[in-house]
Coordinates of C-alpha atoms in Angstrom, one line a residue:
M26 CA 0.0 0.0 0.0
P27 CA 1.5 3.4 -1.0
L28 CA 2.3 5.5 2.1
V29 CA 0.5 8.5 0.5
L30 CA -2.8 6.5 0.3
L31 CA -2.4 5.5 3.9
L32 CA -1.9 9.1 4.9
L33 CA -5.0 10.2 3.0
C34 CA -7.0 7.5 4.7
S35 CA -5.8 8.8 8.0
V36 CA -6.8 12.4 7.2
V37 CA -10.3 11.5 6.2
T38 CA -10.7 9.1 9.2
F39 CA -9.9 12.0 11.5
F40 CA -12.6 14.0 9.8
V41 CA -15.1 11.5 11.4
L42 CA -13.6 11.9 14.8
Y43 CA -13.4 15.7 15.0
A44 CA -16.1 17.0 12.8
P45 CA -18.6 17.5 15.7
Q46 CA -16.2 19.4 17.9
P47 CA -16.7 23.0 16.6
L48 CA -20.5 22.3 16.4
L49 CA -20.9 21.5 20.1
V50 CA -22.5 24.8 20.9
L51 CA -24.9 24.3 18.0
F52 CA -25.8 20.8 19.2
S53 CA -26.2 22.1 22.7
S54 CA -28.7 24.7 21.5
N55 CA -30.6 22.6 18.9
F56 CA -31.1 19.6 21.3
N57 CA -31.4 21.7 24.5
V58 CA -28.6 20.0 26.4
S59 CA -25.8 21.3 28.7
P60 CA -22.2 21.9 27.5
A61 CA -21.1 18.8 29.4
Q62 CA -23.8 16.7 27.7
S63 CA -22.9 18.2 24.3
G64 CA -19.2 17.3 25.0
S65 CA -20.3 13.7 25.4
L66 CA -20.5 13.5 21.6
M67 CA -16.7 13.5 21.7
S68 CA -16.1 11.5 24.9
L69 CA -18.5 8.7 23.8
T70 CA -16.4 8.3 20.7
M71 CA -13.1 8.5 22.5
L72 CA -14.2 6.0 25.2
P73 CA -14.0 3.0 22.9
L74 CA -10.8 4.4 21.5
A75 CA -9.4 4.3 25.0
I76 CA -10.2 0.6 25.4
A77 CA -10.4 -1.1 22.0
P78 CA -7.0 -0.4 20.5
I79 CA -5.1 -2.8 22.7
V80 CA -7.6 -5.5 21.9
Y81 CA -7.5 -4.7 18.2
G82 CA -3.7 -4.8 18.5
L83 CA -3.8 -8.4 19.6
F84 CA -6.4 -9.2 17.0
L85 CA -4.5 -7.5 14.1
A86 CA -1.3 -9.3 15.0
K87 CA -2.8 -12.3 13.2
R88 CA -4.9 -10.5 10.6
N89 CA -4.5 -8.7 7.3
V90 CA -4.5 -5.1 8.6
L91 CA -5.3 -3.6 5.1
L92 CA -8.4 -5.7 4.8
V93 CA -9.6 -4.6 8.2
L94 CA -8.8 -0.9 7.3
K95 CA -10.9 -1.3 4.1
M96 CA -13.9 -2.7 5.8
T97 CA -13.7 -0.2 8.7
M98 CA -13.7 2.8 6.3
V99 CA -16.9 1.5 4.7
G100 CA -18.5 1.1 8.1
L101 CA -17.5 4.6 9.0
A102 CA -19.1 5.9 5.8
I103 CA -22.4 4.2 6.7
S104 CA -22.3 5.7 10.2
C105 CA -21.8 9.2 8.8
L106 CA -24.9 8.8 6.6
L107 CA -26.9 7.7 9.5
F108 CA -25.7 10.5 11.7
V109 CA -27.3 13.2 9.6
H110 CA -30.7 11.5 9.6
V111 CA -31.4 11.1 13.3
D112 CA -33.5 13.7 15.2
S113 CA -32.6 12.6 18.8
F114 CA -29.6 13.6 20.8
Y115 CA -29.7 10.1 22.4
L116 CA -29.4 8.5 19.0
L117 CA -26.5 10.9 18.1
Q118 CA -24.7 9.7 21.2
W119 CA -25.2 6.0 20.2
L120 CA -23.9 6.7 16.7
R121 CA -20.8 8.4 18.1
F122 CA -20.2 5.5 20.3
I123 CA -20.4 3.1 17.3
Q124 CA -18.0 5.3 15.5
G125 CA -15.7 5.0 18.5
L126 CA -15.8 1.2 18.1
L127 CA -14.8 1.5 14.4
L128 CA -12.2 4.2 14.6
P129 CA -9.6 2.3 16.7
A130 CA -9.7 -0.6 14.2
A131 CA -8.7 1.9 11.5
L132 CA -6.0 3.7 13.6
T133 CA -4.4 0.5 14.9
S134 CA -4.4 -1.0 11.4
M135 CA -2.6 2.1 10.0
T136 CA 0.0 2.4 12.8
G137 CA 0.5 -1.4 12.8
Y138 CA 1.1 -1.5 9.1
I139 CA 3.7 1.3 9.4
G140 CA 5.4 -0.6 12.2
M141 CA 5.5 -3.9 10.3
R142 CA 6.6 -2.4 7.0
Y143 CA 9.3 0.0 8.2
Q144 CA 12.3 -0.2 10.6
G145 CA 14.8 2.1 12.2
T146 CA 15.0 5.7 10.8
A147 CA 12.3 4.9 8.2
L148 CA 9.9 3.9 11.0
H149 CA 10.4 7.1 13.0
K150 CA 10.1 9.2 9.8
N151 CA 6.9 7.5 8.5
M152 CA 5.4 7.4 12.0
S153 CA 6.0 11.1 12.2
L154 CA 4.3 11.6 8.8
Y155 CA 1.4 9.5 10.0
I156 CA 1.1 11.7 13.1
G157 CA 1.2 14.7 10.8
S158 CA -1.6 13.3 8.8
T159 CA -3.7 13.0 12.0
I160 CA -3.0 16.6 12.8
L161 CA -4.0 17.7 9.4
G162 CA -7.1 15.6 9.5
G163 CA -8.1 17.0 12.9
Y164 CA -7.6 20.6 11.7
L165 CA -9.5 20.2 8.4
G166 CA -12.2 18.1 10.1
R167 CA -12.9 21.0 12.5
V168 CA -12.5 23.9 10.1
L169 CA -14.5 22.3 7.2
S170 CA -17.2 21.2 9.5
A171 CA -17.6 24.7 10.9
S172 CA -17.4 26.2 7.5
F173 CA -20.0 23.9 6.0
A174 CA -22.3 24.6 9.0
S175 CA -22.0 28.3 8.5
M176 CA -22.4 28.4 4.7
L177 CA -24.7 25.4 4.1
D178 CA -25.7 23.2 7.0
W179 CA -23.8 20.9 9.3
Q180 CA -25.2 17.7 7.7
S181 CA -23.6 18.5 4.3
F182 CA -20.0 17.9 5.4
Y183 CA -21.0 14.4 6.6
Y184 CA -22.1 13.5 3.0
V185 CA -18.7 14.7 1.8
I186 CA -16.9 12.5 4.4
A187 CA -19.0 9.4 3.5
V188 CA -18.1 9.8 -0.2
L189 CA -14.4 10.2 0.5
L190 CA -14.3 7.2 2.8
V191 CA -15.9 5.0 0.2
L192 CA -13.6 6.2 -2.6
L193 CA -10.4 5.7 -0.5
S194 CA -11.6 2.2 0.6
C195 CA -11.9 1.2 -3.1
L196 CA -8.2 2.1 -3.6
I197 CA -6.9 -0.2 -0.8
K198 CA -5.6 -3.5 -2.1
P199 CA -5.4 -6.0 0.8
S200 CA -3.4 -8.5 -1.3
N201 CA -0.4 -6.1 -1.1
H202 CA -0.2 -6.5 2.6
Q203 CA 3.1 -7.8 4.0
A204 CA 3.5 -11.1 5.7
Q205 CA 2.4 -11.1 9.3
I206 CA 4.6 -11.5 12.3
K207 CA 4.9 -14.9 13.9
A208 CA 2.0 -15.5 16.2
A209 CA 2.6 -15.8 19.9
N210 CA 1.1 -18.6 22.0
S211 CA -1.3 -16.4 23.9
P212 CA -2.2 -12.7 24.5
K213 CA 0.0 -12.7 27.6
D214 CA 3.0 -13.4 25.4
Y215 CA 2.1 -10.3 23.3
L216 CA 1.5 -8.1 26.4
R217 CA 4.4 -9.2 28.6
P218 CA 7.0 -6.9 26.9
L219 CA 4.8 -3.9 27.8
K220 CA 5.6 -4.5 31.5
N221 CA 8.3 -1.9 31.1
R222 CA 8.2 0.9 33.8
A223 CA 9.6 3.5 31.5
L224 CA 7.2 2.6 28.8
I225 CA 4.2 2.7 31.2
S226 CA 5.3 6.1 32.6
L227 CA 5.5 7.4 29.0
Y228 CA 2.0 6.1 28.3
L229 CA 0.7 7.8 31.4
A230 CA 2.3 11.1 30.4
V231 CA 0.7 10.8 27.0
F232 CA -2.6 10.2 28.8
C233 CA -2.2 13.5 30.7
M234 CA -1.1 15.3 27.5
F235 CA -4.2 14.4 25.6
F236 CA -6.5 14.9 28.6
C237 CA -5.5 18.5 28.5
F238 CA -5.6 18.9 24.8
A239 CA -9.0 17.2 24.3
G240 CA -10.4 19.2 27.2
L241 CA -9.3 22.6 25.7
M242 CA -10.3 21.7 22.2
N243 CA -13.7 20.4 23.2
F244 CA -14.7 23.4 25.3
L245 CA -12.9 26.0 23.2
P246 CA -16.2 27.0 21.5
F247 CA -17.8 27.6 25.0
I248 CA -14.7 29.6 26.2
L249 CA -14.8 31.8 23.1
Q250 CA -18.5 32.3 23.6
D251 CA -18.4 33.2 27.3
T252 CA -15.1 35.1 27.4
F253 CA -14.8 36.8 23.9
A254 CA -18.5 36.7 22.7
I255 CA -17.5 34.6 19.6
T256 CA -20.4 32.4 18.5
D257 CA -20.4 32.0 14.7
P258 CA -19.3 28.5 13.9
K259 CA -17.1 29.9 11.0
D260 CA -15.3 32.2 13.4
V261 CA -14.8 29.4 15.9
G262 CA -13.4 27.3 13.0
L263 CA -10.9 30.1 12.2
V264 CA -9.6 30.1 15.8
Y265 CA -8.6 26.5 15.2
T266 CA -6.1 27.9 12.7
G267 CA -3.8 28.1 15.7
Y268 CA -4.0 24.4 15.8
L269 CA -2.5 24.2 12.3
V270 CA 0.1 26.8 12.9
G271 CA 1.2 24.9 16.0
A272 CA 1.4 21.8 14.0
A273 CA 3.6 23.5 11.4
L274 CA 5.9 24.8 14.1
S275 CA 6.2 21.3 15.6
V276 CA 8.0 20.0 12.6
A277 CA 11.2 21.3 14.1
S278 CA 10.9 18.7 16.9
P279 CA 13.0 15.9 15.3
W280 CA 15.9 18.4 14.8
I281 CA 15.6 19.6 18.4
V282 CA 15.4 16.1 19.9
K283 CA 18.8 15.3 18.3
K284 CA 20.2 18.3 20.3
C285 CA 18.9 16.9 23.6
P286 CA 20.5 14.3 25.8
S287 CA 17.4 12.1 25.3
A288 CA 13.9 12.1 24.0
A289 CA 12.7 12.0 27.6
V290 CA 14.5 15.3 28.4
F291 CA 13.0 16.9 25.3
I292 CA 9.5 15.8 26.2
F293 CA 10.0 17.1 29.8
W294 CA 10.8 20.6 28.7
I295 CA 7.9 20.7 26.2
F296 CA 5.6 19.7 29.1
I297 CA 6.9 22.7 31.0
L298 CA 6.0 24.9 27.9
Y299 CA 2.6 23.1 28.0
V300 CA 2.0 24.2 31.6
M301 CA 3.1 27.8 30.8
T302 CA 0.6 28.2 27.9
L303 CA -2.3 27.1 30.1
T304 CA -1.2 29.7 32.6
V305 CA -1.1 32.5 30.0
M306 CA -4.6 31.7 28.8
Q307 CA -5.9 32.9 32.1
F308 CA -5.3 36.5 31.0
P309 CA -8.4 38.2 29.4
S310 CA -6.8 39.2 26.1
F311 CA -8.0 37.6 22.9
W312 CA -4.7 37.9 21.1
L313 CA -2.7 36.7 24.1
F314 CA -5.1 33.7 24.3
I315 CA -4.6 32.9 20.6
T316 CA -0.8 33.1 20.9
A317 CA -0.9 30.8 23.9
F318 CA -3.3 28.5 22.2
T319 CA -1.0 28.2 19.2
L320 CA 2.0 27.4 21.4
F321 CA -0.2 25.0 23.4
C322 CA -1.0 23.1 20.1
M323 CA 2.7 23.2 19.1
A324 CA 3.7 21.7 22.4
M325 CA 1.1 18.9 22.2
F326 CA 2.2 17.9 18.7
M327 CA 5.9 18.0 19.7
I328 CA 5.2 15.6 22.6
H329 CA 2.9 13.4 20.5
T330 CA 5.3 13.0 17.5
T331 CA 8.2 12.3 19.8
A332 CA 6.4 10.0 22.2
A333 CA 4.9 7.8 19.5
G334 CA 8.4 7.0 18.1
F335 CA 9.9 6.8 21.6
A336 CA 7.3 4.2 22.6
N337 CA 8.3 2.0 19.6
H338 CA 11.9 2.5 20.6
L339 CA 11.4 1.3 24.2
S340 CA 9.0 -1.5 23.5
Q341 CA 9.9 -5.1 22.6
A342 CA 6.2 -6.0 21.9
P343 CA 4.8 -6.5 18.4
S344 CA 4.2 -3.2 16.6
T345 CA 0.4 -3.6 16.6
V346 CA 0.4 -4.2 20.4
T347 CA 2.8 -1.4 21.2
N348 CA 0.9 1.1 19.1
G349 CA -2.5 -0.3 20.2
A350 CA -1.5 0.4 23.8
Y351 CA -0.2 3.9 22.9
V352 CA -3.5 4.7 21.2
S353 CA -5.4 3.3 24.2
F354 CA -3.7 5.5 26.7
Y355 CA -3.9 8.5 24.4
Y356 CA -7.6 8.3 23.9
S357 CA -8.3 7.3 27.5
G358 CA -7.0 10.8 28.3
G359 CA -9.1 12.2 25.5
A360 CA -12.3 10.4 26.6
L361 CA -12.0 11.8 30.2
G362 CA -10.6 15.2 29.1
S363 CA -13.4 15.8 26.7
F364 CA -16.0 15.3 29.4
L365 CA -14.8 15.8 33.0
P366 CA -13.4 19.3 32.7
G367 CA -16.8 20.4 31.5
F368 CA -18.0 20.2 35.1
A369 CA -15.2 22.5 36.2
F370 CA -16.3 24.9 33.4
E371 CA -19.9 24.8 34.4
H372 CA -19.3 25.4 38.1
F373 CA -16.1 27.6 38.2
G374 CA -15.9 29.1 34.7
T375 CA -12.9 29.4 32.4
H376 CA -10.4 30.0 35.2
G377 CA -11.4 26.9 37.1
F378 CA -11.4 24.9 33.9
L379 CA -7.9 26.0 32.9
L380 CA -6.6 25.3 36.5
T381 CA -8.0 21.8 36.2
L382 CA -6.1 21.2 33.0
T383 CA -2.9 22.7 34.5
F384 CA -3.0 20.3 37.4
V385 CA -3.3 17.3 35.0
C386 CA -0.5 18.7 32.9
L387 CA 1.7 18.9 35.9
L388 CA 1.0 15.2 36.6
G389 CA 2.1 14.5 33.1
T390 CA 5.3 16.4 33.7
W391 CA 6.0 14.3 36.8
C392 CA 5.5 11.1 34.7
I393 CA 8.1 12.2 32.2
T394 CA 10.6 12.7 35.1
Q395 CA 10.0 9.0 35.9
V396 CA 10.7 8.1 32.2
K397 CA 13.9 10.1 32.3
E398 CA 15.1 8.4 35.5
K399 CA 14.5 4.9 33.9
T400 CA 16.1 5.7 30.5
D401 CA 19.2 7.6 31.4
N402 CA 21.1 4.9 29.5
V403 CA 18.9 5.3 26.4
Q404 CA 20.5 7.3 23.6
S405 CA 18.7 10.2 22.1
L406 CA 16.5 9.1 19.2

């Protein structure tokens, strides 16, 4: 399978995940639900993403990952078509949960395929390209969703997603899939190499990282509405441009990592930057908020792109299992972060919300100090 096709599949798959996010205020108003309930459209999708990838990683170790990816994309297309035709918030929640069951199969298939096909420097390079495609998909999914909602209606973008998913699935040729790794005797044999304290600490730091990121991205429309009186979905979508600018700035991370004693040291200092941006967002200045938001996104992407490759470097488990576990911890943080901080926002406003994220971010920083202590003998990636 050409890498460019896999990256396109990744971009469109992330459309499915993030398209509802800039529309949460709209859903809250249309269905007369609270901000926290509206945020459940993201958390219900991320909840299966938090649990299923490690299971899928075990399953895919013995399966043709490209065939699974092809079938999953067709399933996601069907779910998008159903999503636009329901008139109950309860049914919207169920469909988002079903999408959450399908998405980890696609994500684990893609990361597993990269891990099986490439090694060494090529693995880190192509895994970084994959992470970049997820960033681009997240950005375009949010901005295009908001733009379609403003110019046409929110349902129209879902028709576009469905068509793209079907077209890309037709281009996937499962027969080109590489030979699978030798099967282990039991799931325990696959999971045993994950019992690495440095690896677990890294996974926990990734959990905290995405908890904060998902929380801010999910409730950004409500912050913009309450603090800066920005309500138009198109304007909300434009604010997400900071997300793309941050992603562009993060491309320097591989070069910076090489200048650091280790990947763990690099991630530690980026976590410090992560904490600082959340602190700056407390000031009631729109342009200061946008600047801090852009740097916040940059920090997250730097951590994410480095940690994904670092996990593969530390782990002796099969690629699908290592990356499945990574995705599980990543979206566990996303599932909780897209929902729980909403209660802090409802009861204590923007300041209490940002303080909650800052506390979790500090926990992530501490986890990385544990990784550093356990990997002092690991060379910089």
